[in-house]
mmCIF file of C-alpha atoms and ligand atoms in Angstrom:
data_model
loop_
_atom_site.group_PDB
_atom_site.id
_atom_site.type_symbol
_atom_site.label_atom_id
_atom_site.label_comp_id
_atom_site.label_asym_id
_atom_site.label_seq_id
_atom_site.Cartn_x
_atom_site.Cartn_y
_atom_site.Cartn_z
ATOM 1 C CA MET A 1 -104.004 164.356 -71.592
ATOM 2 C CA ALA A 2 -107.471 162.942 -72.001
ATOM 3 C CA LYS A 3 -109.848 164.838 -74.278
ATOM 4 C CA ILE A 4 -112.951 166.148 -72.533
ATOM 5 C CA ASP A 5 -116.380 166.097 -74.153
ATOM 6 C CA PRO A 6 -118.627 168.511 -72.252
ATOM 7 C CA THR A 7 -121.706 167.094 -73.998
ATOM 8 C CA LEU A 8 -121.028 163.510 -72.906
ATOM 9 C CA ALA A 9 -123.454 163.429 -69.949
ATOM 10 C CA GLY A 10 -126.296 164.584 -72.186
ATOM 11 C CA LYS A 11 -125.414 161.993 -74.807
ATOM 12 C CA LEU A 12 -125.298 159.153 -72.280
ATOM 13 C CA LYS A 13 -128.715 160.120 -70.938
ATOM 14 C CA LYS A 14 -130.129 159.547 -74.419
ATOM 15 C CA TYR A 15 -128.752 155.991 -74.298
ATOM 16 C CA GLY A 16 -130.606 155.270 -71.037
ATOM 17 C CA ALA A 17 -128.325 156.587 -68.252
ATOM 18 C CA LYS A 18 -130.977 158.992 -67.011
ATOM 19 C CA ASP A 19 -130.148 159.252 -63.328
ATOM 20 C CA PHE A 20 -126.369 159.036 -63.172
ATOM 21 C CA PRO A 21 -125.707 162.768 -62.462
ATOM 22 C CA ALA A 22 -127.165 162.090 -58.984
ATOM 23 C CA CYS A 23 -124.078 160.002 -58.151
ATOM 24 C CA TYR A 24 -122.010 161.460 -55.304
ATOM 25 C CA ASN A 25 -119.167 159.029 -55.740
ATOM 26 C CA CYS A 26 -119.580 157.054 -52.501
ATOM 27 C CA GLY A 27 -118.362 153.781 -54.010
ATOM 28 C CA ASN A 28 -121.144 151.536 -52.632
ATOM 29 C CA CYS A 29 -121.860 150.223 -56.130
ATOM 30 C CA THR A 30 -118.292 149.045 -56.663
ATOM 31 C CA ALA A 31 -118.214 147.545 -53.190
ATOM 32 C CA VAL A 32 -121.259 145.361 -53.850
ATOM 33 C CA CYS A 33 -120.527 144.359 -57.460
ATOM 34 C CA SER A 34 -119.437 140.726 -57.392
ATOM 35 C CA LEU A 35 -117.633 141.017 -60.707
ATOM 36 C CA THR A 36 -115.512 144.060 -60.142
ATOM 37 C CA ALA A 37 -111.854 143.278 -59.562
ATOM 38 C CA LYS A 38 -108.544 144.990 -58.937
ATOM 39 C CA ASP A 39 -107.739 144.840 -62.641
ATOM 40 C CA ALA A 40 -111.300 145.621 -63.803
ATOM 41 C CA ASN A 41 -112.792 148.137 -61.434
ATOM 42 C CA TYR A 42 -116.374 149.331 -61.960
ATOM 43 C CA PRO A 43 -119.039 150.767 -62.035
ATOM 44 C CA ARG A 44 -118.311 153.911 -59.871
ATOM 45 C CA ILE A 45 -115.362 155.120 -61.918
ATOM 46 C CA PHE A 46 -117.393 154.999 -65.131
ATOM 47 C CA LEU A 47 -120.106 157.270 -63.751
ATOM 48 C CA ARG A 48 -117.287 159.630 -62.842
ATOM 49 C CA TYR A 49 -115.947 159.461 -66.411
ATOM 50 C CA GLY A 50 -119.458 160.231 -67.657
ATOM 51 C CA SER A 51 -119.796 163.295 -65.405
ATOM 52 C CA LEU A 52 -116.348 164.590 -66.350
ATOM 53 C CA GLY A 53 -116.858 164.080 -70.092
ATOM 54 C CA MET A 54 -114.063 161.499 -70.382
ATOM 55 C CA LYS A 55 -115.402 159.854 -73.498
ATOM 56 C CA ASP A 56 -112.269 157.943 -74.525
ATOM 57 C CA GLU A 57 -111.999 156.279 -71.131
ATOM 58 C CA ILE A 58 -115.507 154.875 -71.616
ATOM 59 C CA LEU A 59 -115.091 153.921 -75.265
ATOM 60 C CA SER A 60 -111.801 152.063 -74.837
ATOM 61 C CA ALA A 61 -112.831 150.200 -71.711
ATOM 62 C CA ARG A 62 -113.663 146.539 -71.562
ATOM 63 C CA GLU A 63 -115.384 146.953 -68.171
ATOM 64 C CA PRO A 64 -118.840 147.928 -69.526
ATOM 65 C CA TRP A 65 -118.781 144.613 -71.420
ATOM 66 C CA LEU A 66 -117.778 142.633 -68.345
ATOM 67 C CA CYS A 67 -120.902 143.873 -66.533
ATOM 68 C CA TYR A 68 -123.979 141.667 -66.872
ATOM 69 C CA ALA A 69 -126.574 144.243 -65.828
ATOM 70 C CA CYS A 70 -127.584 142.245 -62.751
ATOM 71 C CA GLY A 71 -128.643 145.448 -60.990
ATOM 72 C CA GLU A 72 -126.926 144.610 -57.683
ATOM 73 C CA CYS A 73 -125.122 147.962 -57.731
ATOM 74 C CA SER A 74 -128.260 149.939 -58.557
ATOM 75 C CA ALA A 75 -130.103 148.376 -55.634
ATOM 76 C CA ALA A 76 -127.272 149.433 -53.312
ATOM 77 C CA CYS A 77 -126.998 153.007 -54.558
ATOM 78 C CA PRO A 78 -128.127 155.523 -51.903
ATOM 79 C CA ARG A 79 -128.754 158.161 -54.588
ATOM 80 C CA ASP A 80 -130.717 155.968 -56.992
ATOM 81 C CA ALA A 81 -128.235 156.955 -59.684
ATOM 82 C CA GLY A 82 -128.663 153.665 -61.556
ATOM 83 C CA PRO A 83 -125.023 152.571 -61.975
ATOM 84 C CA GLY A 84 -126.180 149.344 -63.659
ATOM 85 C CA ASP A 85 -128.240 151.365 -66.145
ATOM 86 C CA PHE A 86 -125.191 153.545 -66.724
ATOM 87 C CA MET A 87 -123.098 150.508 -67.707
ATOM 88 C CA ALA A 88 -125.846 149.382 -70.114
ATOM 89 C CA ALA A 89 -125.958 152.883 -71.624
ATOM 90 C CA ALA A 90 -122.153 152.898 -71.956
ATOM 91 C CA ARG A 91 -122.365 149.662 -73.968
ATOM 92 C CA LYS A 92 -124.978 151.108 -76.328
ATOM 93 C CA PHE A 93 -122.952 154.318 -76.635
ATOM 94 C CA ALA A 94 -119.850 152.301 -77.592
ATOM 95 C CA ILE A 95 -121.743 150.185 -80.155
ATOM 96 C CA ALA A 96 -123.126 153.360 -81.757
ATOM 97 C CA HIS A 97 -119.803 155.195 -81.654
ATOM 98 C CA HIS A 98 -117.869 152.446 -83.418
ATOM 99 C CA GLU A 99 -120.462 151.748 -86.104
ATOM 100 C CA PRO A 100 -119.389 154.078 -88.953
ATOM 101 C CA THR A 101 -122.672 154.925 -90.737
ATOM 102 C CA GLY A 102 -124.385 156.639 -87.797
ATOM 103 C CA LEU A 103 -127.448 154.405 -88.236
ATOM 104 C CA THR A 104 -126.964 152.785 -84.809
ATOM 105 C CA ARG A 105 -126.839 156.166 -83.076
ATOM 106 C CA LEU A 106 -130.144 157.137 -84.694
ATOM 107 C CA LEU A 107 -131.750 153.798 -83.884
ATOM 108 C CA PHE A 108 -130.714 154.067 -80.221
ATOM 109 C CA THR A 109 -131.426 157.739 -79.582
ATOM 110 C CA ASN A 110 -134.220 158.756 -81.932
ATOM 111 C CA SER A 111 -137.309 156.648 -81.265
ATOM 112 C CA PRO A 112 -139.497 158.042 -84.108
ATOM 113 C CA PHE A 113 -136.665 157.385 -86.570
ATOM 114 C CA ALA A 114 -136.157 153.860 -85.200
ATOM 115 C CA VAL A 115 -139.854 153.039 -85.592
ATOM 116 C CA VAL A 116 -140.142 154.526 -89.099
ATOM 117 C CA PHE A 117 -136.907 152.867 -90.276
ATOM 118 C CA THR A 118 -137.741 149.362 -89.046
ATOM 119 C CA VAL A 119 -141.342 149.562 -90.263
ATOM 120 C CA LEU A 120 -140.231 150.875 -93.659
ATOM 121 C CA LEU A 121 -137.648 148.111 -93.981
ATOM 122 C CA ALA A 122 -140.335 145.567 -93.105
ATOM 123 C CA VAL A 123 -142.762 147.046 -95.655
ATOM 124 C CA VAL A 124 -140.152 147.000 -98.443
ATOM 125 C CA MET A 125 -139.149 143.400 -97.704
ATOM 126 C CA GLY A 126 -142.778 142.318 -97.254
ATOM 127 C CA THR A 127 -143.917 143.933 -100.506
ATOM 128 C CA PHE A 128 -141.110 142.305 -102.437
ATOM 129 C CA MET A 129 -141.800 138.878 -100.913
ATOM 130 C CA MET A 130 -145.481 139.152 -101.692
ATOM 131 C CA MET A 131 -144.788 140.185 -105.248
ATOM 132 C CA VAL A 132 -142.505 137.213 -105.937
ATOM 133 C CA SER A 133 -145.050 134.862 -104.385
ATOM 134 C CA ASP A 134 -147.074 132.648 -106.725
ATOM 135 C CA ARG A 135 -150.143 133.554 -104.689
ATOM 136 C CA VAL A 136 -150.187 137.049 -106.152
ATOM 137 C CA ASP A 137 -151.707 137.223 -109.613
ATOM 138 C CA PRO A 138 -149.092 138.011 -112.329
ATOM 139 C CA ASP A 139 -151.492 140.722 -113.552
ATOM 140 C CA ASN A 140 -151.505 142.466 -110.194
ATOM 141 C CA VAL A 141 -150.850 146.177 -110.885
ATOM 142 C CA LEU A 142 -148.051 146.560 -108.316
ATOM 143 C CA LYS A 143 -146.428 143.286 -109.364
ATOM 144 C CA ARG A 144 -146.448 144.315 -112.995
ATOM 145 C CA TRP A 145 -145.187 147.801 -112.171
ATOM 146 C CA ILE A 146 -142.269 146.449 -110.085
ATOM 147 C CA PHE A 147 -141.161 143.842 -112.600
ATOM 148 C CA ASP A 148 -141.665 146.173 -115.569
ATOM 149 C CA HIS A 149 -139.184 148.580 -114.012
ATOM 150 C CA LEU A 150 -136.814 146.223 -112.268
ATOM 151 C CA SER A 151 -135.831 142.763 -113.359
ATOM 152 C CA PHE A 152 -135.553 140.055 -110.702
ATOM 153 C CA SER A 153 -131.765 139.994 -111.055
ATOM 154 C CA VAL A 154 -131.528 143.771 -110.422
ATOM 155 C CA ILE A 155 -133.642 143.411 -107.275
ATOM 156 C CA HIS A 156 -131.514 140.445 -106.202
ATOM 157 C CA ASP A 157 -128.303 142.437 -106.793
ATOM 158 C CA MET A 158 -129.684 145.422 -104.887
ATOM 159 C CA GLY A 159 -130.400 143.103 -101.942
ATOM 160 C CA MET A 160 -126.860 141.734 -102.115
ATOM 161 C CA VAL A 161 -125.406 145.275 -102.166
ATOM 162 C CA ILE A 162 -127.470 146.240 -99.103
ATOM 163 C CA PHE A 163 -126.454 143.060 -97.242
ATOM 164 C CA THR A 164 -122.789 143.598 -98.159
ATOM 165 C CA PHE A 165 -122.917 147.260 -97.111
ATOM 166 C CA MET A 166 -124.518 146.367 -93.762
ATOM 167 C CA GLY A 167 -122.013 143.529 -93.275
ATOM 168 C CA LEU A 168 -119.005 145.736 -94.044
ATOM 169 C CA SER A 169 -120.249 148.488 -91.720
ATOM 170 C CA ALA A 170 -120.650 145.901 -89.014
ATOM 171 C CA LEU A 171 -117.201 144.478 -89.623
ATOM 172 C CA LEU A 172 -115.571 147.900 -89.631
ATOM 173 C CA GLY A 173 -117.296 148.847 -86.368
ATOM 174 C CA MET A 174 -116.091 145.660 -84.761
ATOM 175 C CA ILE A 175 -112.517 146.180 -85.977
ATOM 176 C CA LEU A 176 -112.509 149.767 -84.632
ATOM 177 C CA MET A 177 -113.874 148.576 -81.324
ATOM 178 C CA GLY A 178 -111.354 145.713 -81.150
ATOM 179 C CA ARG A 179 -108.490 148.088 -81.928
ATOM 180 C CA ARG A 180 -109.435 150.350 -79.060
ATOM 181 C CA LEU A 181 -109.883 147.450 -76.665
ATOM 182 C CA PHE A 182 -106.503 145.959 -77.451
ATOM 183 C CA ALA A 183 -104.559 149.244 -77.625
ATOM 184 C CA GLY A 184 -101.957 149.422 -74.871
ATOM 185 C CA MET A 185 -102.020 145.677 -74.331
ATOM 186 C CA PRO A 186 -98.957 144.792 -72.244
ATOM 187 C CA LYS A 187 -96.423 142.396 -73.785
ATOM 188 C CA LEU A 188 -97.303 138.832 -72.850
ATOM 189 C CA GLU A 189 -94.598 136.556 -71.520
ATOM 190 C CA ASN A 190 -95.947 133.463 -73.202
ATOM 191 C CA PRO A 191 -98.468 134.694 -75.821
ATOM 192 C CA ARG A 192 -99.436 131.267 -77.085
ATOM 193 C CA LYS A 193 -100.250 129.900 -73.656
ATOM 194 C CA ALA A 194 -102.059 133.114 -72.702
ATOM 195 C CA ILE A 195 -104.196 133.056 -75.867
ATOM 196 C CA VAL A 196 -105.133 129.376 -75.469
ATOM 197 C CA SER A 197 -106.038 129.924 -71.836
ATOM 198 C CA ALA A 198 -108.061 133.091 -72.627
ATOM 199 C CA ILE A 199 -109.994 131.285 -75.386
ATOM 200 C CA HIS A 200 -110.713 128.435 -72.978
ATOM 201 C CA ASN A 201 -111.989 130.887 -70.342
ATOM 202 C CA VAL A 202 -114.186 132.791 -72.804
ATOM 203 C CA ARG A 203 -115.674 129.524 -74.045
ATOM 204 C CA ALA A 204 -116.361 128.363 -70.489
ATOM 205 C CA GLU A 205 -117.934 131.716 -69.659
ATOM 206 C CA LEU A 206 -120.234 131.656 -72.681
ATOM 207 C CA LEU A 207 -121.241 128.062 -72.066
ATOM 208 C CA THR A 208 -121.900 128.309 -68.350
ATOM 209 C CA MET A 209 -122.390 132.047 -67.650
ATOM 210 C CA ARG A 210 -120.304 131.514 -64.539
ATOM 211 C CA ARG A 211 -119.554 135.220 -64.081
ATOM 212 C CA TYR A 212 -123.198 136.138 -64.602
ATOM 213 C CA ARG A 213 -124.221 133.557 -62.003
ATOM 214 C CA LYS A 214 -121.748 135.134 -59.616
ATOM 215 C CA CYS A 215 -123.271 138.574 -59.984
ATOM 216 C CA GLN A 216 -126.794 137.437 -59.095
ATOM 217 C CA ASP A 217 -128.396 139.919 -56.727
ATOM 218 C CA ASP A 218 -129.194 137.820 -53.648
ATOM 219 C CA GLU A 219 -131.073 140.685 -52.058
ATOM 220 C CA GLU A 220 -133.560 140.965 -54.937
ATOM 221 C CA PRO A 221 -136.807 139.550 -53.446
ATOM 222 C CA TYR A 222 -138.302 138.443 -56.759
ATOM 223 C CA PHE A 223 -135.414 136.102 -57.590
ATOM 224 C CA LYS A 224 -134.418 135.073 -54.076
ATOM 225 C CA ASP A 225 -136.153 131.667 -54.005
ATOM 226 C CA ARG A 226 -136.665 131.045 -57.691
ATOM 227 C CA LYS A 227 -135.201 128.011 -59.413
ATOM 228 C CA TRP A 228 -132.393 128.404 -61.938
ATOM 229 C CA PRO A 229 -134.546 128.280 -65.114
ATOM 230 C CA PHE A 230 -136.165 131.544 -63.951
ATOM 231 C CA GLN A 231 -132.964 133.315 -62.945
ATOM 232 C CA PRO A 232 -131.746 136.214 -65.125
ATOM 233 C CA TRP A 233 -128.516 134.428 -66.055
ATOM 234 C CA PHE A 234 -130.478 131.508 -67.529
ATOM 235 C CA VAL A 235 -132.852 133.863 -69.353
ATOM 236 C CA HIS A 236 -129.794 135.453 -70.982
ATOM 237 C CA TRP A 237 -128.226 132.035 -71.676
ATOM 238 C CA SER A 238 -131.413 130.724 -73.347
ATOM 239 C CA ILE A 239 -131.789 133.742 -75.616
ATOM 240 C CA MET A 240 -128.138 133.675 -76.672
ATOM 241 C CA TRP A 241 -127.821 129.943 -77.324
ATOM 242 C CA GLY A 242 -131.339 129.726 -78.750
ATOM 243 C CA PHE A 243 -130.532 132.371 -81.344
ATOM 244 C CA ILE A 244 -127.148 130.838 -82.204
ATOM 245 C CA GLY A 245 -128.818 127.412 -82.511
ATOM 246 C CA LEU A 246 -131.454 128.834 -84.865
ATOM 247 C CA LEU A 247 -128.779 130.441 -87.031
ATOM 248 C CA PHE A 248 -126.969 127.093 -87.308
ATOM 249 C CA ALA A 249 -130.243 125.284 -87.998
ATOM 250 C CA THR A 250 -130.950 127.696 -90.876
ATOM 251 C CA ILE A 251 -127.485 127.129 -92.372
ATOM 252 C CA LEU A 252 -127.829 123.354 -91.917
ATOM 253 C CA ASP A 253 -131.271 123.516 -93.488
ATOM 254 C CA PHE A 254 -129.796 125.231 -96.522
ATOM 255 C CA LEU A 255 -126.942 122.710 -96.815
ATOM 256 C CA LEU A 256 -128.963 119.557 -96.192
ATOM 257 C CA LYS A 257 -131.988 120.659 -98.231
ATOM 258 C CA ASP A 258 -134.564 119.971 -95.537
ATOM 259 C CA PRO A 259 -137.398 117.816 -96.917
ATOM 260 C CA ALA A 260 -139.706 120.049 -94.820
ATOM 261 C CA THR A 261 -142.005 117.385 -93.457
ATOM 262 C CA THR A 262 -139.487 115.112 -91.726
ATOM 263 C CA THR A 263 -139.686 115.643 -87.955
ATOM 264 C CA TRP A 264 -136.378 113.955 -87.193
ATOM 265 C CA TRP A 265 -134.288 115.821 -89.752
ATOM 266 C CA PRO A 266 -131.120 117.185 -87.992
ATOM 267 C CA SER A 267 -131.753 120.841 -88.800
ATOM 268 C CA ARG A 268 -135.368 120.466 -87.674
ATOM 269 C CA ILE A 269 -134.408 118.948 -84.310
ATOM 270 C CA LEU A 270 -131.790 121.626 -83.727
ATOM 271 C CA GLY A 271 -134.219 124.369 -84.807
ATOM 272 C CA THR A 272 -136.957 123.092 -82.495
ATOM 273 C CA VAL A 273 -134.696 122.786 -79.443
ATOM 274 C CA ALA A 274 -133.061 126.173 -80.110
ATOM 275 C CA GLY A 275 -136.460 127.764 -80.779
ATOM 276 C CA ILE A 276 -137.815 126.500 -77.438
ATOM 277 C CA ALA A 277 -134.740 127.889 -75.642
ATOM 278 C CA MET A 278 -135.038 131.274 -77.349
ATOM 279 C CA MET A 279 -138.774 131.526 -76.692
ATOM 280 C CA TRP A 280 -138.274 130.614 -73.030
ATOM 281 C CA GLY A 281 -135.693 133.349 -72.553
ATOM 282 C CA ALA A 282 -137.485 136.004 -74.620
ATOM 283 C CA THR A 283 -140.872 135.335 -72.969
ATOM 284 C CA LEU A 284 -139.457 135.558 -69.442
ATOM 285 C CA ALA A 285 -137.443 138.670 -70.290
ATOM 286 C CA ILE A 286 -140.581 140.359 -71.664
ATOM 287 C CA ILE A 287 -142.623 139.389 -68.581
ATOM 288 C CA TYR A 288 -139.871 140.597 -66.235
ATOM 289 C CA ARG A 289 -139.704 143.929 -68.055
ATOM 290 C CA ILE A 290 -143.490 144.401 -68.209
ATOM 291 C CA LYS A 291 -143.807 143.642 -64.495
ATOM 292 C CA GLY A 292 -140.575 145.470 -63.623
ATOM 293 C CA VAL A 293 -139.701 142.654 -61.228
ATOM 294 C CA ALA A 294 -136.239 144.021 -60.408
ATOM 295 C CA ARG A 295 -134.310 147.219 -60.896
ATOM 296 C CA GLN A 296 -132.451 146.012 -64.012
ATOM 297 C CA TYR A 297 -135.798 145.394 -65.746
ATOM 298 C CA ARG A 298 -137.368 148.754 -64.927
ATOM 299 C CA ASN A 299 -135.441 151.087 -67.196
ATOM 300 C CA SER A 300 -136.173 149.583 -70.619
ATOM 301 C CA THR A 301 -135.444 151.596 -73.733
ATOM 302 C CA LEU A 302 -137.133 151.203 -77.108
ATOM 303 C CA ALA A 303 -134.025 149.292 -78.293
ATOM 304 C CA ASP A 304 -134.523 146.733 -75.477
ATOM 305 C CA TRP A 305 -138.196 146.250 -76.345
ATOM 306 C CA ALA A 306 -137.539 146.099 -80.084
ATOM 307 C CA LEU A 307 -134.938 143.356 -79.745
ATOM 308 C CA LEU A 308 -137.037 141.242 -77.390
ATOM 309 C CA GLY A 309 -140.182 141.781 -79.460
ATOM 310 C CA ALA A 310 -138.384 140.729 -82.640
ATOM 311 C CA LEU A 311 -136.936 137.603 -81.003
ATOM 312 C CA PHE A 312 -140.345 136.641 -79.636
ATOM 313 C CA ALA A 313 -142.083 137.266 -82.964
ATOM 314 C CA ALA A 314 -139.427 135.289 -84.875
ATOM 315 C CA GLY A 315 -139.808 132.350 -82.473
ATOM 316 C CA LEU A 316 -143.604 132.364 -82.431
ATOM 317 C CA THR A 317 -144.008 132.611 -86.205
ATOM 318 C CA GLY A 318 -141.267 129.987 -86.627
ATOM 319 C CA PHE A 319 -143.198 127.457 -84.529
ATOM 320 C CA TRP A 320 -146.431 128.389 -86.289
ATOM 321 C CA MET A 321 -144.747 127.651 -89.610
ATOM 322 C CA GLU A 322 -143.376 124.366 -88.331
ATOM 323 C CA VAL A 323 -146.862 123.170 -87.364
ATOM 324 C CA ALA A 324 -148.378 124.469 -90.618
ATOM 325 C CA VAL A 325 -145.757 122.667 -92.731
ATOM 326 C CA MET A 326 -146.114 119.387 -90.818
ATOM 327 C CA ALA A 327 -149.898 119.526 -91.144
ATOM 328 C CA HIS A 328 -149.747 120.543 -94.841
ATOM 329 C CA LEU A 329 -151.825 123.640 -94.086
ATOM 330 C CA GLU A 330 -151.182 125.691 -97.159
ATOM 331 C CA ASN A 331 -153.386 128.776 -97.092
ATOM 332 C CA ASP A 332 -153.221 132.590 -97.245
ATOM 333 C CA LEU A 333 -152.919 132.982 -93.492
ATOM 334 C CA ASN A 334 -149.895 130.703 -93.310
ATOM 335 C CA ALA A 335 -148.368 132.376 -96.363
ATOM 336 C CA ALA A 336 -148.701 135.714 -94.519
ATOM 337 C CA ILE A 337 -147.172 134.218 -91.332
ATOM 338 C CA PHE A 338 -144.263 132.923 -93.431
ATOM 339 C CA ILE A 339 -143.670 136.430 -94.803
ATOM 340 C CA ILE A 340 -143.804 137.950 -91.290
ATOM 341 C CA HIS A 341 -141.378 135.284 -90.017
ATOM 342 C CA THR A 342 -138.948 135.973 -92.841
ATOM 343 C CA ILE A 343 -139.158 139.769 -92.415
ATOM 344 C CA VAL A 344 -138.528 139.651 -88.652
ATOM 345 C CA SER A 345 -135.676 137.131 -89.019
ATOM 346 C CA MET A 346 -134.082 139.187 -91.834
ATOM 347 C CA GLU A 347 -134.348 142.373 -89.772
ATOM 348 C CA LEU A 348 -132.681 140.623 -86.838
ATOM 349 C CA VAL A 349 -129.793 139.486 -89.033
ATOM 350 C CA LEU A 350 -129.560 142.741 -91.055
ATOM 351 C CA LEU A 351 -129.591 144.970 -87.986
ATOM 352 C CA PHE A 352 -127.399 142.688 -85.872
ATOM 353 C CA ALA A 353 -124.479 145.135 -85.749
ATOM 354 C CA PHE A 354 -126.742 148.174 -85.528
ATOM 355 C CA SER A 355 -128.613 147.094 -82.434
ATOM 356 C CA LYS A 356 -128.049 146.005 -78.859
ATOM 357 C CA PHE A 357 -127.447 142.563 -80.363
ATOM 358 C CA ALA A 358 -123.902 143.643 -81.303
ATOM 359 C CA HIS A 359 -122.889 142.957 -77.711
ATOM 360 C CA ALA A 360 -122.861 139.284 -78.724
ATOM 361 C CA VAL A 361 -119.551 140.066 -80.472
ATOM 362 C CA TYR A 362 -118.179 142.826 -78.265
ATOM 363 C CA ARG A 363 -118.630 140.980 -74.962
ATOM 364 C CA PRO A 364 -116.609 137.893 -76.001
ATOM 365 C CA LEU A 365 -113.925 140.278 -77.339
ATOM 366 C CA ALA A 366 -113.801 142.146 -74.029
ATOM 367 C CA LEU A 367 -113.789 138.887 -72.076
ATOM 368 C CA PHE A 368 -110.919 137.631 -74.217
ATOM 369 C CA ASN A 369 -109.031 140.857 -73.496
ATOM 370 C CA TYR A 370 -109.774 140.529 -69.780
ATOM 371 C CA PHE A 371 -108.616 136.921 -69.500
ATOM 372 C CA LEU A 372 -105.568 137.637 -71.661
ATOM 373 C CA ARG A 373 -104.420 140.420 -69.349
ATOM 374 C CA GLN A 374 -104.772 138.144 -66.352
ATOM 375 C CA LYS A 375 -101.873 136.014 -67.592
HETATM 376 S S1 SF4 B 1 -123.594 155.310 -58.355
HETATM 377 FE FE1 SF4 B 1 -124.538 155.401 -56.343
HETATM 378 S S2 SF4 B 1 -123.456 153.825 -55.172
HETATM 379 FE FE2 SF4 B 1 -122.200 154.258 -56.966
HETATM 380 S S3 SF4 B 1 -120.772 155.794 -56.338
HETATM 381 FE FE3 SF4 B 1 -122.525 156.873 -57.200
HETATM 382 S S4 SF4 B 1 -123.860 157.329 -55.476
HETATM 383 FE FE4 SF4 B 1 -122.422 155.774 -54.784
HETATM 384 S S1 SF4 B 2 -125.001 145.632 -62.947
HETATM 385 FE FE1 SF4 B 2 -124.133 143.927 -61.770
HETATM 386 S S2 SF4 B 2 -122.289 143.342 -62.902
HETATM 387 FE FE2 SF4 B 2 -122.905 145.355 -63.636
HETATM 388 S S3 SF4 B 2 -121.717 146.788 -62.425
HETATM 389 FE FE3 SF4 B 2 -123.687 146.525 -61.405
HETATM 390 S S4 SF4 B 2 -123.382 144.898 -59.906
HETATM 391 FE FE4 SF4 B 2 -121.664 144.832 -61.341
#
């Protein structure tokens, strides 16, 4: 017997599913969704789960992760219940539920806390970076106070403890989520073949966004005649691969010891190409949300804006730094831009598992589960 949570509807509203109680269960949304299938039926049933307080059914489902928020269902809803928004809220709810510290829940549902926390984190990191900088006089009062009370190695170790704690919380959340997703998995006839085929399908999906392209809303006037670089699936693709490319470029940079001024250095080429891709996607996504060009862009939460804003800021300051380094422009302004770039990038990495960004892990997991069960 499923456990009922009578407070579930109220909780989901806080995650962005504001209008779903208006649903009268007609099924139009499921009928128009191009991704719903016999073995992965959504979104109607999930709004029903939300109304009935069936929390476990939402938390253990892979379906919210198979949805790409194209908004086709929301456009077809006669009650304006926002089924697409509901699926997005269900994803955020699941990320928050599985993350064990409770930080994600606060970041998603308590806007003042989210603002204060991220600003405070930025101030702490920024102050520390400024204090270790050669540009700040060793006799600076704050610098002297910090290093009189804490040695550099203690500060370094504290940073490592925080990073490890955040990493372990993230890992635990992902394990808990994975366990739920894979519970009740039917016995596979040929597990090896099924796993290889599922991995192949997930890889193809991530590389080509073929399911996302399928769920494009053809009735949406804004996107009807636009070329592929402006379509939502490509915006999503650019942000995802741009960010992954930048992560790899940073690691490569560390390993190859980038000489900083060589344009054709491998990590620099990768970083530039990935940065352009990420900026393209983030800029378009911000414009689409500001203009509210389609239903899926009209119900933005603070978490949506924060993630896009951080990606945009990281990209912009990254390119600024690239130009400044190439042109040997060493001055206070560029030192400040470097600190901003580092803070934003660190926040993105640190809060990866505590933000909407965590879907980058959960979606491939759910896709893997989906393709595995198809065998
Ligand atoms: S969300 Fe809208 S379209 Fe879907 S079942 Fe409810 S009322 Fe019908
Ligand atoms: S937003 Fe798109 S993919 Fe998601 S349920 Fe609605 S129609 Fe399907």
